[in-house]
Structure formats: structure tokens, C-alpha cells
PDB file of C-alpha atoms and ligand atoms in Angstrom:
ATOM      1  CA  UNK A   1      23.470   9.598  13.286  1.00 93.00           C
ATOM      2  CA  UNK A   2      20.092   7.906  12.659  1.00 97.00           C
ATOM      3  CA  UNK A   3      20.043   4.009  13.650  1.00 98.00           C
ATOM      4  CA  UNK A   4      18.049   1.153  11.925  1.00 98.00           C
ATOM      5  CA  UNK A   5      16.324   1.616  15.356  1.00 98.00           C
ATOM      6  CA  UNK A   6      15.296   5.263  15.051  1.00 98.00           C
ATOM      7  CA  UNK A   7      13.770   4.277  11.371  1.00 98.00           C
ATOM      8  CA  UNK A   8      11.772   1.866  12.911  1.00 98.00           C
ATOM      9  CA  UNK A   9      10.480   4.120  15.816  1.00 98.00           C
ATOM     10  CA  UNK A  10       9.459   6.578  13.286  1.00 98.00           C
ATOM     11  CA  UNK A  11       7.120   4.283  11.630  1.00 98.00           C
ATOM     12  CA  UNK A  12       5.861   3.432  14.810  1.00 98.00           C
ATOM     13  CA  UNK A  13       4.696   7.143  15.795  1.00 97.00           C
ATOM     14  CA  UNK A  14       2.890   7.068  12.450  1.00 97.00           C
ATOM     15  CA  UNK A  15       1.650   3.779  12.380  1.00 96.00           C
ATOM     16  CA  UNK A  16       1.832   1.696  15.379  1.00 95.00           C
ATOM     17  CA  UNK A  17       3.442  -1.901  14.609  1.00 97.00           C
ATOM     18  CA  UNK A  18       0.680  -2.770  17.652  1.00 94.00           C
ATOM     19  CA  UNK A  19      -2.235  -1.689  15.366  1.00 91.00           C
ATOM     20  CA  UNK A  20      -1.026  -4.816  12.634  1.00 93.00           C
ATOM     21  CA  UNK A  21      -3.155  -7.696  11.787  1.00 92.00           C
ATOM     22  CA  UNK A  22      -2.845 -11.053  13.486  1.00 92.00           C
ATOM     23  CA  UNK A  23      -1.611 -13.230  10.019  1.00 94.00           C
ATOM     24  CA  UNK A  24       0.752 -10.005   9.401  1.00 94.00           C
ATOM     25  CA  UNK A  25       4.474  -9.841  10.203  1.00 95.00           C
ATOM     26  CA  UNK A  26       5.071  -6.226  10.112  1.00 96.00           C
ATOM     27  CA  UNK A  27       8.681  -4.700  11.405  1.00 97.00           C
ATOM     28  CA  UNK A  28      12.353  -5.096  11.197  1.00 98.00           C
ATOM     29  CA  UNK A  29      12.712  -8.094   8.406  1.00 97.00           C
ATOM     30  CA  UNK A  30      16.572  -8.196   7.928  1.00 97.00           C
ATOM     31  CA  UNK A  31      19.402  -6.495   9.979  1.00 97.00           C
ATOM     32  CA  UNK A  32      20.202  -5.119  13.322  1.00 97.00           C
ATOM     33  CA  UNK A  33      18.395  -2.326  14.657  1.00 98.00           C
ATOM     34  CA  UNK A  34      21.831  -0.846  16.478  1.00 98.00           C
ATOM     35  CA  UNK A  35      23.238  -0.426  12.596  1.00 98.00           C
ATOM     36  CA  UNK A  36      23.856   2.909  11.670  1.00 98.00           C
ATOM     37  CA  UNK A  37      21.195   3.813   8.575  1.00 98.00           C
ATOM     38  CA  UNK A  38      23.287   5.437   5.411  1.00 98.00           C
ATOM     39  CA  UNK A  39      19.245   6.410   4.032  1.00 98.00           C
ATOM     40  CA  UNK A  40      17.004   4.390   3.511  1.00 98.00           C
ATOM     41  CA  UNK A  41      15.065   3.331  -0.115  1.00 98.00           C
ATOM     42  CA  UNK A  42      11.544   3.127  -0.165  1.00 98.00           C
ATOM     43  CA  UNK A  43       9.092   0.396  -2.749  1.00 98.00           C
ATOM     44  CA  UNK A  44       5.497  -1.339  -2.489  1.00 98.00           C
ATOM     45  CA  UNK A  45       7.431  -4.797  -2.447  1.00 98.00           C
ATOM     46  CA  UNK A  46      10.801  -6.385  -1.760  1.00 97.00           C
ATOM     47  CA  UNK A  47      12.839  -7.873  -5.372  1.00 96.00           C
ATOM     48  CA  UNK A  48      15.990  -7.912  -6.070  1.00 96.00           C
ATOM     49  CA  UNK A  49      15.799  -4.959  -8.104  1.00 97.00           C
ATOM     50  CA  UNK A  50      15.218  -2.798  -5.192  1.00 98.00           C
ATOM     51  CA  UNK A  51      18.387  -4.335  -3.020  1.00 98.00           C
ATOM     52  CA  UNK A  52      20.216  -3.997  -5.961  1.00 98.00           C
ATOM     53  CA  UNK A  53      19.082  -0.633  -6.366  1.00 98.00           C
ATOM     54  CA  UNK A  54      20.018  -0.020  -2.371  1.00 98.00           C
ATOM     55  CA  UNK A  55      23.524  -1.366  -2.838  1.00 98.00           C
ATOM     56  CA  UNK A  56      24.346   0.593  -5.633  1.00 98.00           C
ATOM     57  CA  UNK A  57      22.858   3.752  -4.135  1.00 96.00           C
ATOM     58  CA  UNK A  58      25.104   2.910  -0.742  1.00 97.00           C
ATOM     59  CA  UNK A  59      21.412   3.076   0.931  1.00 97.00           C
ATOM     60  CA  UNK A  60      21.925   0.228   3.699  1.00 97.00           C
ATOM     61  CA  UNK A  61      18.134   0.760   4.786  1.00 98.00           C
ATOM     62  CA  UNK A  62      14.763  -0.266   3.062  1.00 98.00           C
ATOM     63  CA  UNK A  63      11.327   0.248   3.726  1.00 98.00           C
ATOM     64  CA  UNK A  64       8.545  -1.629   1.994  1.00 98.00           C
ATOM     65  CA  UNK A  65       4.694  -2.249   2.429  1.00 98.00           C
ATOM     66  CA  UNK A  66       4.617  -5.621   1.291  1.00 98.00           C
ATOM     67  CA  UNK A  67       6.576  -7.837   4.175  1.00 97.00           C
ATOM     68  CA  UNK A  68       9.134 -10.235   2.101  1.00 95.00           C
ATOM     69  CA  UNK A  69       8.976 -12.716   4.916  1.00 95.00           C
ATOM     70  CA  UNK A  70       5.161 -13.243   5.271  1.00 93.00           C
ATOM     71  CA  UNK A  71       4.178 -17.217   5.849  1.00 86.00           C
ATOM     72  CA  UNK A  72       7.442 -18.341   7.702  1.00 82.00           C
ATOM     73  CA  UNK A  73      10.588 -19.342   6.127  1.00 88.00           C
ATOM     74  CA  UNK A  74      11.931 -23.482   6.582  1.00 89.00           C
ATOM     75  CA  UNK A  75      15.514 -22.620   5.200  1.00 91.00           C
ATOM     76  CA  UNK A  76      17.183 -19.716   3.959  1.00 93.00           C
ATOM     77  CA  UNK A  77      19.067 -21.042   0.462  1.00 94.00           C
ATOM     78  CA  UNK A  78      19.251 -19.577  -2.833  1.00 92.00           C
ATOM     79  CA  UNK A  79      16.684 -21.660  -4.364  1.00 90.00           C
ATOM     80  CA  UNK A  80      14.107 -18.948  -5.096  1.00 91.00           C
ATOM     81  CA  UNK A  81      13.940 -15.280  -5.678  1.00 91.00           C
ATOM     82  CA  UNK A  82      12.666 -14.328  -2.257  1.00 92.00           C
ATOM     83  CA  UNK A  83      15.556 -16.135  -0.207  1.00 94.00           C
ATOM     84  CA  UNK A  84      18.159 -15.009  -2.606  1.00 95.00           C
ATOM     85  CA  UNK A  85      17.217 -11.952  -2.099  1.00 96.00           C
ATOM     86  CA  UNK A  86      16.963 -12.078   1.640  1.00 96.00           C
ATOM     87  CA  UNK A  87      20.917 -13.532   1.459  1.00 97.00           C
ATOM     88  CA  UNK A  88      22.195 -10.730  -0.893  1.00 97.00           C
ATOM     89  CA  UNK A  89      20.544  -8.415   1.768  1.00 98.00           C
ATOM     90  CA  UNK A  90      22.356 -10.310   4.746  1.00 97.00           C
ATOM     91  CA  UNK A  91      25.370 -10.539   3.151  1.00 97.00           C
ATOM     92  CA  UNK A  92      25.291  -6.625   2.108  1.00 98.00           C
ATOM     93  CA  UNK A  93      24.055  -5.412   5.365  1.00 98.00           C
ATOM     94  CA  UNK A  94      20.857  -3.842   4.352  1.00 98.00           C
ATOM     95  CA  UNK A  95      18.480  -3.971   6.674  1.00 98.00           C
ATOM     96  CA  UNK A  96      14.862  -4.421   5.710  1.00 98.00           C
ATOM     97  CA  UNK A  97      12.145  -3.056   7.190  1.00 98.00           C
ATOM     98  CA  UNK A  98       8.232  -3.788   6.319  1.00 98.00           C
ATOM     99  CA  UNK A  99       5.433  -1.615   7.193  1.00 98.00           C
ATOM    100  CA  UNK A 100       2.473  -3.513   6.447  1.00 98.00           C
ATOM    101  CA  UNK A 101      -1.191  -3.397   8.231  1.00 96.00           C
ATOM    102  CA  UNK A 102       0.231  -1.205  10.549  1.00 96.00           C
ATOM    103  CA  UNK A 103      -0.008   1.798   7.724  1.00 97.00           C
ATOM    104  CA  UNK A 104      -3.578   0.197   6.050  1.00 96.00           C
ATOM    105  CA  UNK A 105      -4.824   0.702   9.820  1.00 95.00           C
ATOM    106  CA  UNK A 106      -3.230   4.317  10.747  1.00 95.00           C
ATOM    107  CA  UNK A 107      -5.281   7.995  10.870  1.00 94.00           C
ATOM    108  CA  UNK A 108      -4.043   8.769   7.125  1.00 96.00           C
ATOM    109  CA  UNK A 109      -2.659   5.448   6.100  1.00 97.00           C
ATOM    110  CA  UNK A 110      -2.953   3.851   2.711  1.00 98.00           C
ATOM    111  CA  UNK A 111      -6.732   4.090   2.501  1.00 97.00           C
ATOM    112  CA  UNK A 112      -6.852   7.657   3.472  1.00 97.00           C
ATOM    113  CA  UNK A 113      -3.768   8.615   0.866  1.00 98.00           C
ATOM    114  CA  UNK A 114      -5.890   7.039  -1.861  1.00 98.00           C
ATOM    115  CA  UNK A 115      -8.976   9.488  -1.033  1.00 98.00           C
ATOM    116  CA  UNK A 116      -6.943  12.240  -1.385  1.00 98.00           C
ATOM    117  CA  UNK A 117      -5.358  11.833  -4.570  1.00 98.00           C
ATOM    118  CA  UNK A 118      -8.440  11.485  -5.622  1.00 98.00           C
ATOM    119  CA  UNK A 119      -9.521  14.619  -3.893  1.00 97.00           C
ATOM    120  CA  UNK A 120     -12.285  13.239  -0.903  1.00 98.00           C
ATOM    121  CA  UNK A 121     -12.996  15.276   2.094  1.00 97.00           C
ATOM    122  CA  UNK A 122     -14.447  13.905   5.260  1.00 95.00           C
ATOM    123  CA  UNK A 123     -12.870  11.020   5.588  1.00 95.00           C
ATOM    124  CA  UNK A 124     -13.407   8.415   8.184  1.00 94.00           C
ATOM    125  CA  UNK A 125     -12.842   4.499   8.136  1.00 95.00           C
ATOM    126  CA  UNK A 126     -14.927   2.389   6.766  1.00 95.00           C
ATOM    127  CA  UNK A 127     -14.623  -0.386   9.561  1.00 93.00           C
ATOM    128  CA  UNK A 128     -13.395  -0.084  13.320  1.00 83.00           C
ATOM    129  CA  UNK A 129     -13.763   3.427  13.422  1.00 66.00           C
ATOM    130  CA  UNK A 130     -11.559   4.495  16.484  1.00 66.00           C
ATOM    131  CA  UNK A 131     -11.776   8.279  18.018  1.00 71.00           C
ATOM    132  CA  UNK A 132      -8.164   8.603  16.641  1.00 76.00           C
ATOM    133  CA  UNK A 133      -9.562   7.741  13.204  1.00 76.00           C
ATOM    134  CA  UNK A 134      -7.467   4.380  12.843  1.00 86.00           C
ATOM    135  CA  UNK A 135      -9.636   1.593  10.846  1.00 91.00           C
ATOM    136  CA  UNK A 136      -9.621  -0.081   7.829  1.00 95.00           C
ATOM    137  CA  UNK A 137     -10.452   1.568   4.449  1.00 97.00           C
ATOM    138  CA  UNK A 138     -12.124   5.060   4.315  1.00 97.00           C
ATOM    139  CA  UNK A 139     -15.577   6.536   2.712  1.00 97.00           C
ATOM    140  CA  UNK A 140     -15.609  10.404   2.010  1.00 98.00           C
ATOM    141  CA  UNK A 141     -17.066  12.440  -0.361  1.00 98.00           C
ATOM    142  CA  UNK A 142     -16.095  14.416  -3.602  1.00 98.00           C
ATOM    143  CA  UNK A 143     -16.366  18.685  -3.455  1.00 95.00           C
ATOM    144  CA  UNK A 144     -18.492  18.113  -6.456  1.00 95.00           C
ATOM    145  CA  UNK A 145     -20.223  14.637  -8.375  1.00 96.00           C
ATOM    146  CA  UNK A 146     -18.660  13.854 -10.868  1.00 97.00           C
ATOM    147  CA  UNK A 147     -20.115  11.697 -13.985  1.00 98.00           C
ATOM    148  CA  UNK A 148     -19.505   7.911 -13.012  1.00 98.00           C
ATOM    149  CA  UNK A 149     -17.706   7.751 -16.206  1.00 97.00           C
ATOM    150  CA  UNK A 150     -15.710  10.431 -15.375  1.00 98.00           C
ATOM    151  CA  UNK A 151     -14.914   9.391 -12.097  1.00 98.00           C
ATOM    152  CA  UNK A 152     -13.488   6.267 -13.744  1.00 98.00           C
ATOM    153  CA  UNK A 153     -11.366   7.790 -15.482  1.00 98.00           C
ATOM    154  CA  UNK A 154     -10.026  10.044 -12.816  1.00 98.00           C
ATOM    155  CA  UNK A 155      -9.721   6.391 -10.758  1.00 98.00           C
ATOM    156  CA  UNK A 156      -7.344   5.293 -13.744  1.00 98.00           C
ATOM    157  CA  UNK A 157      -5.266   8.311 -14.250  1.00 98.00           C
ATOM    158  CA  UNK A 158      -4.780   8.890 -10.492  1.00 98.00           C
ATOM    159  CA  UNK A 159      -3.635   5.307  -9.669  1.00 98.00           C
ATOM    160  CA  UNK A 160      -1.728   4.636 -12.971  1.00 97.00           C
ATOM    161  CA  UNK A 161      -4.136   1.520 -13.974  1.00 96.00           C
ATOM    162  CA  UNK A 162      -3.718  -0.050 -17.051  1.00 92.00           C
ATOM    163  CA  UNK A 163      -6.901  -1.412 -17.185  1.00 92.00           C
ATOM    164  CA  UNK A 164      -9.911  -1.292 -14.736  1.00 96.00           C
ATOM    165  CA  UNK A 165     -12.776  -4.097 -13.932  1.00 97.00           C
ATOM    166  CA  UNK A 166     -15.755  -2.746 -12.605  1.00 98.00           C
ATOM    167  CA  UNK A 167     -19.465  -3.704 -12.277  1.00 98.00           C
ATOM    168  CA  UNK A 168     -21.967  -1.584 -14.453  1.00 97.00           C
ATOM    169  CA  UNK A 169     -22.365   1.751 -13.006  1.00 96.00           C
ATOM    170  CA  UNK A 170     -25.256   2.015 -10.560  1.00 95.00           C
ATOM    171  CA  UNK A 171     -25.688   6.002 -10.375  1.00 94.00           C
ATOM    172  CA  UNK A 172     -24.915   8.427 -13.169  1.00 96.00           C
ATOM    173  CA  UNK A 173     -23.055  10.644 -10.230  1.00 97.00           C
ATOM    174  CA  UNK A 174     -20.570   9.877  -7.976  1.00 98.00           C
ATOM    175  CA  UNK A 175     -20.304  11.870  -4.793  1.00 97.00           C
ATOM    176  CA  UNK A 176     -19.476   9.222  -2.007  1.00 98.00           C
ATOM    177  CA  UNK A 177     -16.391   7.194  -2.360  1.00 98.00           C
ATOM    178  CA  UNK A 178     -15.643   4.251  -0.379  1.00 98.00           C
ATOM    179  CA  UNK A 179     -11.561   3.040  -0.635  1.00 98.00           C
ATOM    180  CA  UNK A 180      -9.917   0.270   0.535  1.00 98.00           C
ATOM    181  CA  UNK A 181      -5.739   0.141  -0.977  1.00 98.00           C
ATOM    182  CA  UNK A 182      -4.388  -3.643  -1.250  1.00 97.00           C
ATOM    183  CA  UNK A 183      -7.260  -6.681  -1.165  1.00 97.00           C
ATOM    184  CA  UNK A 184     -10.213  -4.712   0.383  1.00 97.00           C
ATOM    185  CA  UNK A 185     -13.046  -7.926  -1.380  1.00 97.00           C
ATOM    186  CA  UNK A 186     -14.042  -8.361   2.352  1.00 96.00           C
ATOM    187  CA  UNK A 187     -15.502  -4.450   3.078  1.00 97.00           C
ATOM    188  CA  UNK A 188     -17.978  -4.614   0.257  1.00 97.00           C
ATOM    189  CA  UNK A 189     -20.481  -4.383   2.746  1.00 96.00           C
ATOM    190  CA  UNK A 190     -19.512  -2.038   4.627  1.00 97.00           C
ATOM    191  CA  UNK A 191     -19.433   0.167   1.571  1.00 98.00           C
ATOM    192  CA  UNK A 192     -22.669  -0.590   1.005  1.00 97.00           C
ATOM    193  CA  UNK A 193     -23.637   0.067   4.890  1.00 96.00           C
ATOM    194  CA  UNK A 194     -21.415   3.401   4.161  1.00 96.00           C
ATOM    195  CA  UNK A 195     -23.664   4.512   1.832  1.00 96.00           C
ATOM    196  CA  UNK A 196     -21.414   4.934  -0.870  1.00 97.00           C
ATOM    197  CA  UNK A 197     -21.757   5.763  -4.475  1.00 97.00           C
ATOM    198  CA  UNK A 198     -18.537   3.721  -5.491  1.00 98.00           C
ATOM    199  CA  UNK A 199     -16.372   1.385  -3.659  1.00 98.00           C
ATOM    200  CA  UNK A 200     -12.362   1.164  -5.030  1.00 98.00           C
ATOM    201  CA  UNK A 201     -10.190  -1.330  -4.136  1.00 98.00           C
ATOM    202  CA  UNK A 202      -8.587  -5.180  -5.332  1.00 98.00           C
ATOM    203  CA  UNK A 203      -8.499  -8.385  -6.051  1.00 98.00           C
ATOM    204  CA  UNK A 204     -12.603  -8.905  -6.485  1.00 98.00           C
ATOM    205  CA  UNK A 205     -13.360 -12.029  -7.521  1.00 98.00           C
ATOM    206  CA  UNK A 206     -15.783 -12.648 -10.399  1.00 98.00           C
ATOM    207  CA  UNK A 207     -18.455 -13.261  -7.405  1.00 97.00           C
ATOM    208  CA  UNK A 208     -17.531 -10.421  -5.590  1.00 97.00           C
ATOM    209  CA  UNK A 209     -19.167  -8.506  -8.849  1.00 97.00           C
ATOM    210  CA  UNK A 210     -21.436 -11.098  -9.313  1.00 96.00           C
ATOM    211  CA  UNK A 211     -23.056  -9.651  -5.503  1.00 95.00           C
ATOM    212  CA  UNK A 212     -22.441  -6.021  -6.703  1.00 95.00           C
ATOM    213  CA  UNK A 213     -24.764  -5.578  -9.255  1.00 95.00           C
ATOM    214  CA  UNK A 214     -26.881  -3.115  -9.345  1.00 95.00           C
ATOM    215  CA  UNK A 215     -25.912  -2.717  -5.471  1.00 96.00           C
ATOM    216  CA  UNK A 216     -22.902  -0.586  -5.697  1.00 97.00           C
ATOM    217  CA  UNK A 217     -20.202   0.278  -8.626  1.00 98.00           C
ATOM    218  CA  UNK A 218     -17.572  -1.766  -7.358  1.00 98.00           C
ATOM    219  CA  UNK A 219     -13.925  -1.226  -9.466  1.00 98.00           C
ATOM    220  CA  UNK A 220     -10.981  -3.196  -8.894  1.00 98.00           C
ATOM    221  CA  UNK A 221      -8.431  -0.848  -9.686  1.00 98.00           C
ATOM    222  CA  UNK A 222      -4.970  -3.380  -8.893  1.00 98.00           C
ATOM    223  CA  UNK A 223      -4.098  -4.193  -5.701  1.00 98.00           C
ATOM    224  CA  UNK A 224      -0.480  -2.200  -6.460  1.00 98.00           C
ATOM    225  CA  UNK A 225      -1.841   0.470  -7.779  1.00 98.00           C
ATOM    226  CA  UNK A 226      -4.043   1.413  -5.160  1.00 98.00           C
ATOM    227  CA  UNK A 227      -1.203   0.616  -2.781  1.00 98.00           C
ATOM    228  CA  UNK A 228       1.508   2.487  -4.570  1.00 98.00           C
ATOM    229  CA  UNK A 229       1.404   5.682  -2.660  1.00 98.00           C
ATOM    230  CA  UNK A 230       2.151   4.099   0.568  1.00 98.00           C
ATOM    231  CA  UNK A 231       5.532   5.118  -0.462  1.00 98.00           C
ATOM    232  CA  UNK A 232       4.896   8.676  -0.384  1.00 98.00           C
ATOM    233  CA  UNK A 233       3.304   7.820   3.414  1.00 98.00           C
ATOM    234  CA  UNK A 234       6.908   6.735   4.403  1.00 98.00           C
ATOM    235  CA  UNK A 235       8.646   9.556   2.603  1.00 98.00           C
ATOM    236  CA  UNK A 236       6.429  12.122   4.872  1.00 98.00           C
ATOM    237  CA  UNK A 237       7.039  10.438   7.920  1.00 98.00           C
ATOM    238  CA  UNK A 238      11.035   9.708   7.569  1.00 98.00           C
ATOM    239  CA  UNK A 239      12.105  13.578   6.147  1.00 98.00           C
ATOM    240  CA  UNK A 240       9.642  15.706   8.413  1.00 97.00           C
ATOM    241  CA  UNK A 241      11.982  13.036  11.512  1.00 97.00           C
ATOM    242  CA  UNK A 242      15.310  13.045   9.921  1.00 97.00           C
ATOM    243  CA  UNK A 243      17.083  15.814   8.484  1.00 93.00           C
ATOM    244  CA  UNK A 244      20.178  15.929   6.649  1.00 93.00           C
ATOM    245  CA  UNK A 245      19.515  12.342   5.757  1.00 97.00           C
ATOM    246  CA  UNK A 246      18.754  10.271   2.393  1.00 97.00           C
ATOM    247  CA  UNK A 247      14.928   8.990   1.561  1.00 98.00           C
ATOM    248  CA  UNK A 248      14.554   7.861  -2.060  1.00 98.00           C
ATOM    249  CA  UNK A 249      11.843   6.285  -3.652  1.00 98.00           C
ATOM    250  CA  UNK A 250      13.174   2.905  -5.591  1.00 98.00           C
ATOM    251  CA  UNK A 251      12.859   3.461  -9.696  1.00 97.00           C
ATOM    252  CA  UNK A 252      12.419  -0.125  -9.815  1.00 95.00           C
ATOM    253  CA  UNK A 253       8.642  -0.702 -10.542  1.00 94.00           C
ATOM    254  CA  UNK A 254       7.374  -3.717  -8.646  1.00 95.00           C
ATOM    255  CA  UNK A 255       4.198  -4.628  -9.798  1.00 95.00           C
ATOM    256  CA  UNK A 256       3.995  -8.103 -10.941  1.00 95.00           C
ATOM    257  CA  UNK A 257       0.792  -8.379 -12.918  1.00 95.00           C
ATOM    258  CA  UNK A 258       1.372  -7.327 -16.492  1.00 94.00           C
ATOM    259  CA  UNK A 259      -1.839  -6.289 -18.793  1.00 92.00           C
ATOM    260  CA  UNK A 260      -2.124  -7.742 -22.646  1.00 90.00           C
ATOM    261  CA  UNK A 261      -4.397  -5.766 -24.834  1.00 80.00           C
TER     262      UNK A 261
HETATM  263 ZN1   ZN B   1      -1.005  -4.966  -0.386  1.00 59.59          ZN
END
């Protein structure tokens, strides 16, 4: 019998809830730890969609990157999506779970997922490098350079990106790859400091690129599509603890930003 509890200690061994940011709010979200899980349903973010897609799976547990109770909450009423969600989940008795900065920070978190899809080797953070590899963000390197344009692409297909903004390409090669999954605007530098070729990650601002040029290739590749593997993170860590018990990844696709062409 695995408990709400058990979940949540399995996360932990991965990714300490200790190693989170200070502004985060990583942890048990909704529910009681002593519940009994029926499996658990993982997504990048909380909607509706997922609960609903809990409930109707009988999956009483959910684990998500994105925490759905982030800056505090004044009331709990139905009068937006977030908080009706968060009732529906009361009232149903699924607990929520978020794993958040914990998993950005962790020896083969987010960061370090997203070098190797795209196939890096060496990997090490690029900030707060600690002897049990725990930082933010990674820089490795490719077996072989590969064409920048080339490496684009690969950046797109690998992530799923409808589009991608990038600076114009500073090398015609790319061999070292710095990575940041989710907002990574405030590493730039230490991308640069890395050495890198390339630095992928989200949400640049149009000054961010503005300071890149002709410094590094920096592409913004969408914050959940460098993010959306996390999923796969939690899958690992929850089947290799449990057996005999149900992980599913949520069909629902949570990505809010839509792309016009
Ligand atoms: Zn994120």
C-alpha cells in the first residue's frame, strides 16, 4: 500500500524539497499525506483537465512541476480557474503534489534531462556547482558539432517547439551547449563564463537578445517545452520505488501559449 506520504518521500530522495528556492512552494499542495495513493498522474502544470483526467482515471494522486498554489491564496472560492480547481480536488480527494525547484536543482533534474535528449555528455551545472552535481542549469558538450542550423533544428524537434526565437548565430558549429529548462534569462552569463557555443532556455526578453549579440546564440525555445520532460523525471523515480502501482503521464497538454503563423 503506497501512501500520499511515501510519494512524497520518493521525490525527496531524488530531489530534496530542502534544495527549493526561497519564493518557491514546492511539496504536498492538496490532501493528506496518511491517504492511501490509488497511482498517481503526472503533467508540467495543474488545470482542470488534468484533475479531471485523475478522477476519471480513479488516480487520487498528482504530481506536477509547476506548483498551483505559488503567491499565497486570500480565499478559496470558485471565482477563478485555479481555486476551482483546487475545490474539485478537495472535494474529490486527490491529493496534489508539486515538485518544483527542488527537480531544476537535483544531479539529473530538468536541466540535465534536456542535455540528454539532446544527446550532451559531460554535464555539470552551470551555477552552484555542488560535489553531488546539484545546481542550476547544465553546460556539456555534443559527441560531434553540429551545423548551428542544424542544431536548431534538432533544438525544435527534440522539445516539440512550434516556433523558436534566437539571436543570429555566432559560430557556424555548435559543440558546447549550455541549458537552463523553465525561465533560465538570469544564467546568460554564466553561459557565457561556461564557454558555451549556445545557451537554450525561456522567456528572454527582447533585451536579453539585445545583450546576446554576437556574444552567444541565445534561443528561447518555450519555457514548457524545455520543461516538459520533467515528467519523464517523475515517472523514473516513482516506478523504479513502487511496483505493482499506477504512474501515467496526463494526455492533457498544458501549455498555455499558443503560436499564430
Ligand atoms: Zn517552469
Amino acid at each position: 500500500m503506497v501512501k500520499v506520504s511515501d510519494i512524497i518521500s520518493a521525490l525527496d530522495g531524488f530531489a530534496p524539497f530542502s534544495l527549493q528556492e526561497s519564493y518557491d512552494n514546492c511539496g504536498l499542495q492538496v490532501g493528506d499525506p496518511s491517504m492511501t495513493s490509488a497511482g498517481v498522474l503526472l503533467a508540467v502544470d495543474m488545470t482542470e483537465e488534468v484533475l479531471d483526467e485523475a478522477i476519471a482515471c480513479g488516480l487520487n494522486t498528482i504530481v506536477v512541476h509547476h506548483p498551483p498554489i505559488f503567491r499565497g491564496l486570500k480565499s478559496l472560492t470558485p471565482d477563478d480557474a485555479s481555486t476551482r480547481m483546487l475545490i474539485k480536488a478537495l472535494k474529490h480527494d486527490v491529493a496534489i503534489i508539486a515538485a518544483h525547484t527542488n527537480v531544476d536543482k537535483a544531479y539529473n533534474g530538468v536541466s540535465y534531462k534536456m542535455g540528454e535528449k539532446l544527446g550532451l555528455a559531460d554535464m555539470r551545472p552551470l551555477v552552484g556547482c555542488n560535489d553531488d552535481g546539484a545546481g542550476l542549469g547544465v553546460v556539456g558538450c555534443l559527441a560531434e558539432s553540429l551545423p548551428v542550423g542544424l542544431f536548431l533544428d534538432k533544438v525544435r524537434d527534440t522539445f516539440g517547439c512550434r516556433c523558436l526565437r534566437h539571436t543570429a548565430p555566432t559560430c557556424s558549429n555548435v559543440r558546447t551547449v549550455a541549458l537552463c529548462g523553465g525561465s533560465g534569462a538570469s544564467l546568460s552569463a554564466d553561459a557565457i563564463k561556461a564557454g558555451a557555443d549556445v545557451y537554450v532556455s525561456a522567456d528572454f526578453k527582447y533585451h536579453d537578445f539585445f545583450d546576446a549579440r554576437g556574444v552567444i546564440t541565445l534561443v528561447d525555445a518555450g519555457h514548457f517545452e524545455t520543461e516538459r520532460y520533467v515528467v519523464e523525471i517523475f515517472y523514473d523515480i516513482l516506478t523504479k520505488k513502487f511496483t505493482n502501482f499506477a504512474v501515467r503521464h496526463a494526455s492533457a497538454y498544458t501549455n498555455p501559449v499558443i503560436y499564430l503563423y
